[in-house]
Every structure is written in C-alpha cells, then in structure tokens.
XYZ file of C-alpha atoms in Angstrom:
567
model
C -0.029 0.027 0.051
C 1.159 3.646 -0.675
C 1.076 6.251 1.814
C -1.219 9.460 0.674
C 2.083 11.185 1.183
C 3.850 8.975 -1.746
C 0.288 9.413 -3.817
C 0.895 12.447 -3.203
C 4.256 13.184 -4.516
C 4.093 10.562 -7.568
C 0.865 12.692 -8.722
C 2.881 16.004 -8.630
C 5.130 13.736 -11.628
C 2.616 11.763 -13.258
C -0.440 13.114 -13.962
C -1.804 9.553 -14.810
C -1.431 9.146 -11.068
C -4.988 10.103 -9.052
C -3.236 11.314 -5.581
C -6.181 8.487 -4.637
C -4.297 5.920 -5.309
C -6.368 5.670 -9.230
C -4.440 5.668 -12.326
C -1.476 3.437 -13.374
C 2.372 4.016 -15.080
C 3.731 4.132 -19.052
C 6.273 1.623 -18.889
C 8.938 3.695 -19.305
C 8.295 5.972 -15.932
C 7.897 3.277 -13.507
C 11.768 2.916 -13.219
C 11.601 7.523 -12.687
C 8.633 6.511 -9.912
C 10.840 4.023 -7.750
C 13.476 6.439 -7.692
C 10.639 9.581 -6.089
C 9.205 6.928 -3.249
C 13.240 6.147 -2.814
C 14.374 3.051 -4.177
C 17.031 3.785 -7.009
C 16.890 0.182 -9.139
C 19.453 -0.451 -11.602
C 18.759 -0.288 -15.900
C 19.372 -4.128 -15.173
C 17.711 -5.105 -12.807
C 14.941 -2.850 -13.816
C 14.578 -4.536 -16.694
C 13.992 -7.566 -15.382
C 11.886 -7.129 -12.961
C 9.533 -5.382 -16.008
C 9.370 -8.230 -17.896
C 9.296 -10.697 -13.802
C 6.415 -8.068 -12.714
C 4.340 -6.672 -16.212
C 4.587 -8.639 -18.699
C 4.572 -6.347 -22.132
C 2.065 -4.318 -20.514
C 2.422 -0.793 -21.799
C 0.882 0.557 -19.064
C 0.716 -0.254 -15.316
C -1.990 0.033 -12.838
C -1.318 1.188 -9.866
C -1.787 -1.614 -8.284
C 0.312 -3.388 -9.256
C 2.750 -0.771 -9.163
C 2.327 -0.946 -5.239
C 2.419 -4.252 -5.254
C 6.480 -4.312 -7.192
C 7.165 -0.568 -4.100
C 6.069 -2.842 -1.760
C 8.813 -5.801 -2.383
C 11.289 -3.788 -3.716
C 10.886 -1.933 0.057
C 10.491 -5.000 2.042
C 14.212 -6.333 0.464
C 15.779 -3.258 1.044
C 14.980 -3.286 5.135
C 15.789 -6.435 5.198
C 19.322 -5.715 3.177
C 19.365 -2.627 6.560
C 19.039 -5.110 9.033
C 21.231 -7.911 7.846
C 23.955 -4.716 7.745
C 22.942 -3.237 10.247
C 23.442 -6.917 12.658
C 26.630 -7.304 10.547
C 28.401 -3.848 11.824
C 27.779 -5.197 15.911
C 31.546 -6.459 15.082
C 32.768 -3.335 13.252
C 35.711 -1.176 14.405
C 38.859 -0.201 12.596
C 40.267 3.266 11.600
C 41.921 5.045 8.495
C 43.730 7.775 7.330
C 42.302 11.056 5.586
C 44.045 14.160 3.922
C 42.962 17.831 5.351
C 42.307 19.214 2.314
C 43.298 22.813 4.475
C 46.517 22.217 5.867
C 49.724 20.109 4.517
C 50.934 17.084 5.929
C 48.219 17.320 8.013
C 46.590 13.649 8.587
C 43.289 12.443 9.916
C 42.465 9.870 12.645
C 38.669 8.499 11.506
C 36.763 5.449 12.510
C 34.487 3.228 11.497
C 32.524 2.397 14.941
C 31.652 5.674 14.424
C 30.457 5.996 11.032
C 28.338 2.121 11.807
C 27.863 4.175 15.264
C 26.195 7.711 14.125
C 24.926 6.089 11.214
C 22.794 3.736 13.067
C 21.508 6.562 14.903
C 19.965 8.285 11.827
C 18.381 5.081 10.997
C 16.776 4.457 14.439
C 15.394 7.159 14.931
C 14.321 9.011 11.422
C 13.197 6.189 9.421
C 9.694 7.175 9.962
C 10.363 10.590 8.833
C 8.640 10.727 5.129
C 11.225 13.317 2.897
C 14.000 10.922 4.447
C 12.766 7.216 2.633
C 14.706 8.099 -0.822
C 17.953 8.353 1.649
C 17.537 6.270 4.828
C 18.590 3.958 5.718
C 21.882 5.023 5.608
C 24.453 1.318 4.924
C 27.949 1.128 6.028
C 29.893 3.477 3.502
C 26.993 5.677 2.157
C 26.521 8.560 5.834
C 29.427 11.263 3.683
C 26.961 10.530 0.118
C 23.791 10.611 2.204
C 24.363 13.783 4.202
C 25.325 15.404 0.827
C 21.714 17.431 0.016
C 22.089 18.356 3.599
C 18.129 16.942 4.591
C 19.393 13.971 7.651
C 21.683 17.040 9.137
C 18.727 19.392 9.772
C 16.511 15.959 10.845
C 19.101 15.175 13.327
C 19.264 18.954 13.856
C 15.537 19.048 15.079
C 15.609 15.646 16.600
C 18.371 16.848 19.026
C 16.503 20.102 20.000
C 12.939 20.429 18.332
C 11.549 23.282 16.484
C 14.731 25.105 15.599
C 14.259 24.807 11.975
C 10.820 25.465 10.227
C 10.574 22.509 8.132
C 9.114 24.844 5.546
C 12.430 26.527 5.575
C 14.109 22.834 4.282
C 14.775 22.165 0.404
C 12.587 19.156 0.006
C 12.258 18.654 -3.818
C 13.302 18.754 -7.370
C 17.386 19.511 -5.692
C 20.304 20.656 -7.205
C 23.143 22.266 -5.889
C 22.761 25.677 -5.177
C 19.231 24.389 -3.263
C 22.064 21.330 -1.635
C 24.371 24.108 -0.507
C 21.822 26.151 0.946
C 20.490 23.372 3.348
C 23.706 23.439 3.864
C 23.749 26.610 4.818
C 20.869 26.281 7.336
C 21.840 22.722 8.818
C 24.852 24.429 9.550
C 23.895 27.466 10.719
C 21.137 26.373 12.861
C 24.127 23.264 14.811
C 25.752 26.797 15.829
C 21.853 28.203 17.182
C 22.094 24.607 19.202
C 26.414 25.302 20.502
C 27.721 22.468 18.055
C 31.366 24.406 17.267
C 31.195 24.713 13.273
C 34.495 27.226 12.751
C 36.822 26.286 10.091
C 33.425 23.301 8.443
C 31.795 25.079 5.639
C 28.896 24.118 3.060
C 31.107 23.196 0.832
C 33.054 20.226 3.319
C 29.270 18.799 4.637
C 28.507 18.108 0.285
C 32.331 16.955 -0.405
C 31.610 14.693 2.586
C 35.089 15.574 4.578
C 35.509 13.380 6.420
C 36.767 14.012 9.936
C 34.540 17.393 10.087
C 30.918 15.442 9.250
C 31.269 13.043 11.649
C 32.846 16.003 14.394
C 29.566 17.875 13.365
C 27.532 14.489 13.345
C 29.101 13.593 16.892
C 28.337 17.423 18.680
C 24.534 17.302 17.095
C 24.451 13.742 18.288
C 26.217 14.964 21.449
C 23.530 18.178 22.585
C 20.565 15.599 21.844
C 21.331 12.963 24.161
C 22.329 15.588 26.428
C 18.874 18.081 26.717
C 17.525 15.500 29.252
C 19.571 15.629 31.939
C 18.485 17.954 33.085
C 15.797 18.671 37.233
C 13.679 19.824 34.356
C 12.888 16.675 33.127
C 14.368 14.742 35.640
C 13.268 16.566 38.837
C 14.814 12.950 40.714
C 18.404 13.903 39.612
C 18.067 15.712 43.706
C 18.168 12.156 44.414
C 22.426 12.445 42.841
C 23.144 14.661 45.602
C 25.614 14.454 47.922
C 25.517 15.370 52.215
C 25.258 18.785 51.976
C 24.542 20.317 48.672
C 22.533 22.144 47.326
C 20.674 21.678 43.848
C 23.896 24.880 43.181
C 26.010 22.529 42.931
C 23.547 19.806 40.503
C 23.319 22.970 38.164
C 27.157 23.001 37.947
C 28.018 19.557 37.007
C 29.231 18.548 33.360
C 26.074 16.105 31.918
C 28.763 13.599 31.866
C 29.599 14.310 35.578
C 26.061 13.949 35.872
C 25.519 10.496 33.988
C 28.836 8.899 36.088
C 26.720 10.236 39.387
C 23.838 8.131 38.080
C 25.833 4.469 36.964
C 27.154 4.882 40.961
C 24.070 5.365 42.208
C 22.320 1.908 41.007
C 25.781 0.302 41.427
C 25.643 1.805 44.878
C 21.493 0.177 45.215
C 22.911 -3.047 43.289
C 25.090 -4.221 46.662
C 28.650 -3.648 44.229
C 31.697 -1.383 45.549
C 32.591 -1.195 42.047
C 32.016 2.594 40.750
C 32.636 4.739 37.582
C 35.123 7.257 37.635
C 35.838 7.347 33.409
C 34.193 6.393 29.892
C 37.117 4.254 29.129
C 39.180 1.952 30.791
C 36.793 1.150 33.638
C 33.830 0.036 31.522
C 36.218 -2.160 29.752
C 35.021 -5.541 30.951
C 31.046 -4.471 31.198
C 30.124 -5.802 34.971
C 29.685 -2.231 35.144
C 27.543 -2.025 32.691
C 26.072 -5.488 33.462
C 24.619 -4.551 37.281
C 23.824 -0.848 35.773
C 21.423 -2.813 33.438
C 19.766 -4.231 35.553
C 19.550 -2.610 37.783
C 17.332 0.387 35.607
C 15.994 -2.912 34.085
C 11.338 -2.782 34.749
C 10.224 -5.292 35.443
C 9.342 -8.733 33.683
C 11.992 -7.346 30.549
C 14.403 -10.383 31.257
C 17.848 -8.700 31.705
C 19.791 -11.082 33.949
C 23.723 -10.693 35.301
C 24.312 -13.939 33.786
C 26.753 -11.618 30.980
C 29.362 -11.913 34.614
C 29.492 -15.467 33.678
C 31.051 -15.195 30.721
C 34.932 -15.225 30.422
C 36.837 -12.384 28.103
C 36.114 -9.084 27.827
C 34.177 -8.483 24.137
C 32.712 -12.007 24.527
C 31.331 -10.489 27.836
C 30.742 -6.756 26.218
C 28.537 -9.083 23.238
C 26.172 -10.714 26.223
C 26.271 -7.192 28.028
C 24.907 -6.109 24.689
C 21.950 -8.151 24.328
C 20.999 -7.549 27.844
C 21.114 -4.128 26.859
C 18.139 -5.457 23.287
C 15.964 -6.334 25.942
C 16.229 -2.746 26.674
C 15.886 -1.687 23.235
C 19.539 0.100 23.676
C 21.798 -1.351 22.279
C 23.298 2.551 20.772
C 26.003 3.755 19.388
C 28.577 0.856 20.164
C 30.106 -2.907 19.356
C 31.067 -4.480 21.812
C 34.413 -4.314 20.109
C 33.905 -0.829 21.398
C 32.827 -2.036 24.913
C 36.557 -3.547 25.148
C 38.685 -1.300 23.461
C 36.822 1.601 26.106
C 35.993 4.671 22.968
C 34.685 7.878 24.740
C 32.242 8.976 22.538
C 30.707 6.139 22.093
C 31.358 4.891 25.363
C 29.012 7.857 26.302
C 26.705 8.488 24.093
C 25.446 4.672 25.445
C 24.903 5.551 29.021
C 23.277 8.339 27.877
C 20.561 7.007 25.867
C 20.270 4.940 28.467
C 19.916 7.149 31.574
C 17.477 8.990 28.756
C 15.332 6.479 28.335
C 15.583 4.191 31.768
C 17.230 6.828 34.832
C 14.792 4.580 37.901
C 14.369 8.385 39.715
C 11.651 8.135 40.731
C 9.732 11.689 41.707
C 10.113 13.203 44.604
C 7.511 12.272 47.186
C 5.455 14.511 48.642
C 7.076 13.691 52.512
C 10.851 13.867 51.177
C 12.016 17.062 53.032
C 14.142 19.748 51.421
C 13.300 19.930 47.796
C 10.217 19.758 45.262
C 9.842 20.971 42.088
C 8.683 24.209 42.721
C 12.356 24.753 43.071
C 13.517 23.782 40.004
C 14.103 26.609 37.467
C 14.464 26.473 34.463
C 17.480 27.924 32.441
C 15.911 30.983 30.015
C 15.489 31.317 26.862
C 18.242 33.929 26.620
C 19.986 32.931 28.692
C 20.601 29.201 26.463
C 20.862 31.731 23.917
C 23.727 33.180 25.211
C 25.261 29.407 26.442
C 24.673 28.089 22.741
C 27.166 30.563 21.552
C 29.689 30.723 23.471
C 29.786 27.121 23.325
C 29.650 27.879 18.838
C 32.001 30.133 20.236
C 34.123 26.625 21.021
C 34.634 28.234 24.338
C 37.514 24.956 26.843
C 35.193 24.423 28.882
C 31.989 23.614 27.501
C 29.428 26.421 29.509
C 26.794 23.943 30.707
C 24.933 26.670 33.712
C 26.461 30.321 32.914
C 26.902 31.191 36.222
C 28.942 27.823 37.536
C 31.132 27.929 34.689
C 31.692 31.571 34.146
C 32.547 31.917 37.775
C 36.624 31.448 37.470
C 36.176 33.758 34.339
C 38.369 31.921 31.728
C 35.669 31.349 29.385
C 35.058 35.363 30.073
C 38.647 35.622 29.056
C 39.230 33.363 25.816
C 35.747 35.169 24.734
C 37.007 38.907 24.980
C 39.976 37.640 23.180
C 37.505 36.338 20.008
C 36.242 39.863 20.081
C 39.573 42.203 20.121
C 41.846 39.588 19.591
C 45.722 39.642 21.830
C 43.538 42.216 24.714
C 44.475 39.882 27.544
C 47.651 39.782 28.840
C 47.382 35.713 28.992
C 50.057 36.149 32.370
C 47.533 37.919 34.204
C 44.672 35.004 34.089
C 45.016 32.308 36.720
C 43.903 28.957 34.625
C 45.124 26.168 37.513
C 43.268 26.588 41.249
C 44.364 24.969 44.554
C 42.244 25.036 47.694
C 43.928 27.231 49.338
C 43.572 29.817 46.836
C 41.353 28.780 44.125
C 38.248 30.998 45.834
C 40.565 34.609 45.692
C 42.414 33.982 42.026
C 38.615 33.385 40.568
C 37.255 36.565 42.244
C 41.226 38.175 40.915
C 40.068 36.079 37.537
C 37.039 38.455 37.451
C 37.932 41.420 38.673
C 40.059 41.138 35.506
C 37.680 40.285 33.723
C 34.960 43.607 34.612
C 38.494 45.909 33.389
C 38.319 44.556 30.278
C 34.784 45.404 29.821
C 36.147 48.694 30.643
C 38.363 48.681 28.258
C 35.900 48.229 25.669
C 33.707 50.563 26.722
C 30.417 47.693 27.745
C 28.722 50.120 30.768
C 29.480 48.375 34.199
C 28.497 50.188 36.007
C 28.360 48.667 40.565
C 29.680 45.280 38.798
C 32.581 43.560 40.482
C 34.099 40.949 39.706
C 32.714 39.209 42.935
C 28.992 39.428 41.845
C 30.450 37.455 37.902
C 31.536 34.522 40.540
C 28.890 34.757 42.702
C 27.159 34.072 40.089
C 24.753 38.409 40.471
C 22.452 36.508 37.540
C 21.328 40.102 36.889
C 25.006 41.991 37.123
C 26.308 38.467 35.030
C 23.459 38.381 32.387
C 24.388 42.594 31.318
C 28.661 41.633 30.695
C 27.430 38.610 28.565
C 24.723 39.967 27.051
C 27.749 43.711 25.911
C 30.086 40.412 24.855
C 27.457 39.357 22.727
C 26.640 42.448 21.401
C 30.182 43.772 21.129
C 31.400 40.754 18.850
C 28.423 41.031 16.508
C 29.131 44.055 16.419
C 32.870 42.581 15.253
C 31.238 40.411 12.879
C 29.402 43.900 12.063
C 33.394 45.236 11.429
C 35.142 42.933 9.542
C 32.538 42.787 6.900
C 32.842 46.598 6.647
C 36.206 47.148 7.137
C 35.833 49.268 8.777
C 38.863 48.188 11.796
C 38.386 48.253 14.995
C 35.774 51.184 14.913
C 32.569 49.513 15.253
C 29.048 50.744 14.246
C 26.165 51.900 16.494
C 22.791 51.014 16.913
C 21.668 54.384 15.117
C 24.166 52.752 11.522
C 22.451 49.509 11.652
C 19.921 50.793 11.756
C 19.745 53.229 9.212
C 21.048 50.650 6.714
C 18.060 48.521 7.201
C 15.634 51.086 5.508
C 18.340 52.068 2.930
C 18.196 48.446 1.914
C 14.518 48.106 2.652
C 13.907 51.698 0.239
C 16.431 50.601 -2.566
C 14.405 47.230 -3.454
C 11.149 49.243 -2.864
C 9.761 47.855 0.363
C 7.531 50.253 2.216
C 8.069 48.561 5.561
C 11.024 50.244 8.358
C 12.146 50.208 11.812
C 12.979 53.568 14.050
C 14.885 51.248 16.143
C 15.446 47.414 17.938
C 13.066 48.255 20.316
C 9.889 49.506 17.249
C 6.730 46.774 17.846
C 6.520 46.716 13.709
C 9.357 44.665 14.317
C 7.472 41.679 16.086
C 5.456 40.875 12.408
C 8.194 39.237 11.336
C 7.198 40.916 7.984
C 9.953 43.500 8.151
C 12.565 40.988 9.218
C 10.953 39.322 5.202
C 11.483 42.469 3.119
C 15.147 42.736 4.425
C 16.118 38.877 3.481
C 14.112 39.141 0.398
C 16.310 43.011 0.087
C 19.412 41.013 0.139
C 18.376 37.984 -1.625
C 15.867 38.541 -4.074
C 13.303 35.106 -4.522
C 14.740 33.949 -1.400
C 11.576 34.651 0.550
C 7.771 32.369 0.062
C 5.425 35.594 0.677
C 2.894 32.350 0.373
C 3.116 31.645 3.648
C 3.597 34.730 5.139
C 1.566 36.316 6.780
C -0.917 38.853 8.289
C 0.994 38.651 11.471
C -2.113 40.240 13.949
C -1.873 38.041 15.883
C 0.273 36.115 18.536
C -0.117 32.828 16.471
C 0.377 34.614 12.746
C 4.092 36.310 14.118
C 5.227 33.736 15.734
C 4.735 31.599 11.954
C 6.804 34.414 10.317
C 8.931 34.387 12.993
C-alpha cells in the first residue's frame, strides 16, 4: 500500500496517477517513479523486474506498481537489518589527508561512522522526507548527508523546533538548493551550541570525513544531553551528596551527572565497583551489567548472566544482548566497549539514562526538595550559553552562572572579540584549594577591567558579582560580550577596523536597503514593535537575496500565532 504522501509525490510528477490511488504509470516511467519514492534500481535489474512483474504491459496499473514497490521496500529493509547485524563487530580506522592544512592527516574511526549511521536509521526511519535516503548503509554516510536533509532532521531531533520545516528544500534538489540546505544546517547547529569554526557547506557537500563526523557527534551529543537536567528529570535530586544544593548539581557537566547516576545505581546494586571514566572503567562490562540489571523494568528479563562470561569482548557481547532487551543497544559494539571508546560509551550511557533513568520524582513526604524548586533555563540564558559554546570555548558551558565564575571562559570570548587584548600572564587557569577563591575573584576583576576597555556599561559590577553568580549582573556582562562580538563581525565585513557601528548605523542601513528594493516597511529602532510581526525582517532578507522568501507563506502578523509563524 502506498501512503498518501507517496501518492501525492507520484501525482505531482505523473498526471496519470491520482491522489486517491487510481490510474496508471507508463511503462517507461516506472523506474523514475520508484526513484521518487526512494528506491533506486539499476537499469539491468529494472528490465528483469519489468518482465517478471508486468510482462509486456505498456501501462502499469497503480495497484500493480504498489505491489512491486512493497516487494522492493521489504528487500531493502531486510538488507538494512542484515547490515546492522554485521556491523555489531565493526571496528578499525583509516587516515585521510586534510584539504586545508598541508601534511596533516585525520584519523577516521569506522565504529563512529557505523554508530552515527545506526542512530540516524533508528530515529529518522519514519520520516517521509527521508525515504529515498534511509537506511544509511555502510560506506554511504558521507553521500547521504550531502543534500542537507538528514542533518537538518537530526538537528530537529536533538532540539525540536530549531528549524522550521518550510525552510528546508525537499524536492527537485539541485547543487544550489542542496548547498542552501547545508548552510541552513550549519547555521542551525551553531544556534544550538555546536562549534562550526572551519566548517562550511562545501566541506559537508564533499563529505570531508573528519568534519562531518565532528559535526554529527556534536549534534547527537547535544540531543542526548538535552534531557539530563532537573526540569526533565526532577529525580536527579537523588544524586546530591550531603551538604550539596541544587546549584551544586547545576554546576556539574552532563558527563559528571551521568557518572553519579551510574554510581547511584551501582551502590543500590550492592557492588563495590564505581565509575570514574568512560574508558578504562567499563572495558570489562561489569559496571554495565550491574547498571542494566538495576534500571531494567520488571518483566524485561534482564539478568546478570554476562558476569559469568569469560573474556572482555564475549562478555561485552552478552551485556549488549541484555541491553537489547531494553531497546538500548545503540552506539557501541562489543569491540567498542572492550576498547573503551570514550565518545561511543558516553553516548551509550546517555541513551540508557534517557530511556530508563529509574530516579523517582520527589514524594510529598521528602523534605528539602520540591519540583517547584526547579528553575527552567530562560531563552535568554540558553541563547548566551549556545553562543559561547559555538565559539569553541573550553570548558563547555553547561550552566551560565557556575561555568563563568572563574573568568576563564570570559577571557576566551574577549580574545575572540579583540585578539591580543587579554594579557594571559595575568590570568590564573589552575586553581589550588587554598587560593582558589581569591584567584577566581581576581580573574573576574580583570574581566570587568577588560569590559571597561571595550566601553561596556558595567556600573556597579565587580568581579565578586561574577564569582557569586549574580544573575542580573552576569547577564549584563554576557549580553555586552555577545553584542561586541556581533559588532566586531560587522566591522570586519565593512572593513572599518576597530570602529564598531552604532545601533543607529545599523538601523539606517536596514531602512536604506528596504527603500532601495521598493519595500514599504521600515524600523525606527531595535525596539520598534513592527519587528514583532516578522514582516520587516522577511522584507530585509528578500532585499538582500531576492526571491528567497516564499511570500505565499507570510501571514498578516495580527495575532501572536501569525507573528510566531512569520518569525
């Protein structure tokens, strides 16, 4: 049976096929019709299939065509499952030469290619827009992402709603529209906090292996870690140690939270084993075996039998068989576990947490914590945090107020905004127990000093405020950092050197651009309420790049729903 979407696709390309499922296809168009539905059959095989299924018929009834499609689709799915079974033990690596740096080689891990391909297949297989691309089989990853569709869908899987589907080019793609999709994917991945420095749409289009894998890992990682917080899992409060508060939990990285989670369940399992890393500690699969048994729902059939298996690789295989009972055999093979592959084991544990956290929400009789205590990250805070991470700062910013309190991330941002302005000899990067607090406050005082050099408005803000995580004052500094970065980019674009444009200069440019293109919209300032309809922004985009906006999709902007749609 063909779906409604498939019949619509056929109807758009072949007028002899109706959307209701009646009609026929000319014999010469059957191969093209299959390709539109995602099945590419070579010519020699097509001739055999035509003779076998249709004899000498010149017009192929839609029902008969549907039966052929179902047969080929089932064969394809069977091949994909067989390939997935074969890849359970795939490992190895190969070298590629850098196209951007001479004498530089990059190591590409086959197990990462396989793991990321399987994740895409498992999570996006039901998406009708990807029928012609999925499943991604071994060796196909770099070609299957070249039109940008898979990456865009993966971004929306990681952070739902990031990309409006109307902005994705989906049909009759050519080189230009594929590159547009890849640009959309890159800008959107940056918006959710991926570091895309030194990656462009051409790199993705050419399938530059180390850059593709690096971007896919960042997107998948963000998606896996997106649920590891108190808002999505209030039961995380059970991981607090004596004397700790919720702020202490917020300061932990997702990796640290996952380690605490594993150790919480190990303690409840009564084993002395504890997890300290995602490499050497898990190679014998014992920790995983205890964890799976502890988090498994009643009746799932998960056992501790892998503990009796000899050899790390056979034991890992037995452990993964137990994980499969929980529908959690993702990312790792037995070899990956026994070899201690950091990325893939981290992803494996994060996926276990997301599916089976086994951390009960606080009960009414539990003192010291309630769901009301959980403060959701604001859109403003998330925007700033994602911007910092997209700049490639180290360490990764997980909680704005905790991760800025030693000043190190702030100095990296200053150095990006105006290279060379930070005197790094004045910055303390290694903090000792006795002087740690004083050194961090000293760093923050220097950060405020540098802000004043950039003419930031920092009246009443001291280093101690940043160290203390004062939300209002920290946001005031961070907002000016992000604004200075944006203006520095504009200054480079206009070749104005160190002279940063003022708000009035940008507003004037906007209005000149709109007027030159014959638009009737304009703005008075960045607070102009007309901006909220989205129409002036769409007009500006059309002025910069004519015909890129489909004005048939633009609404009046009268209601909040219409404004959001335009935005």
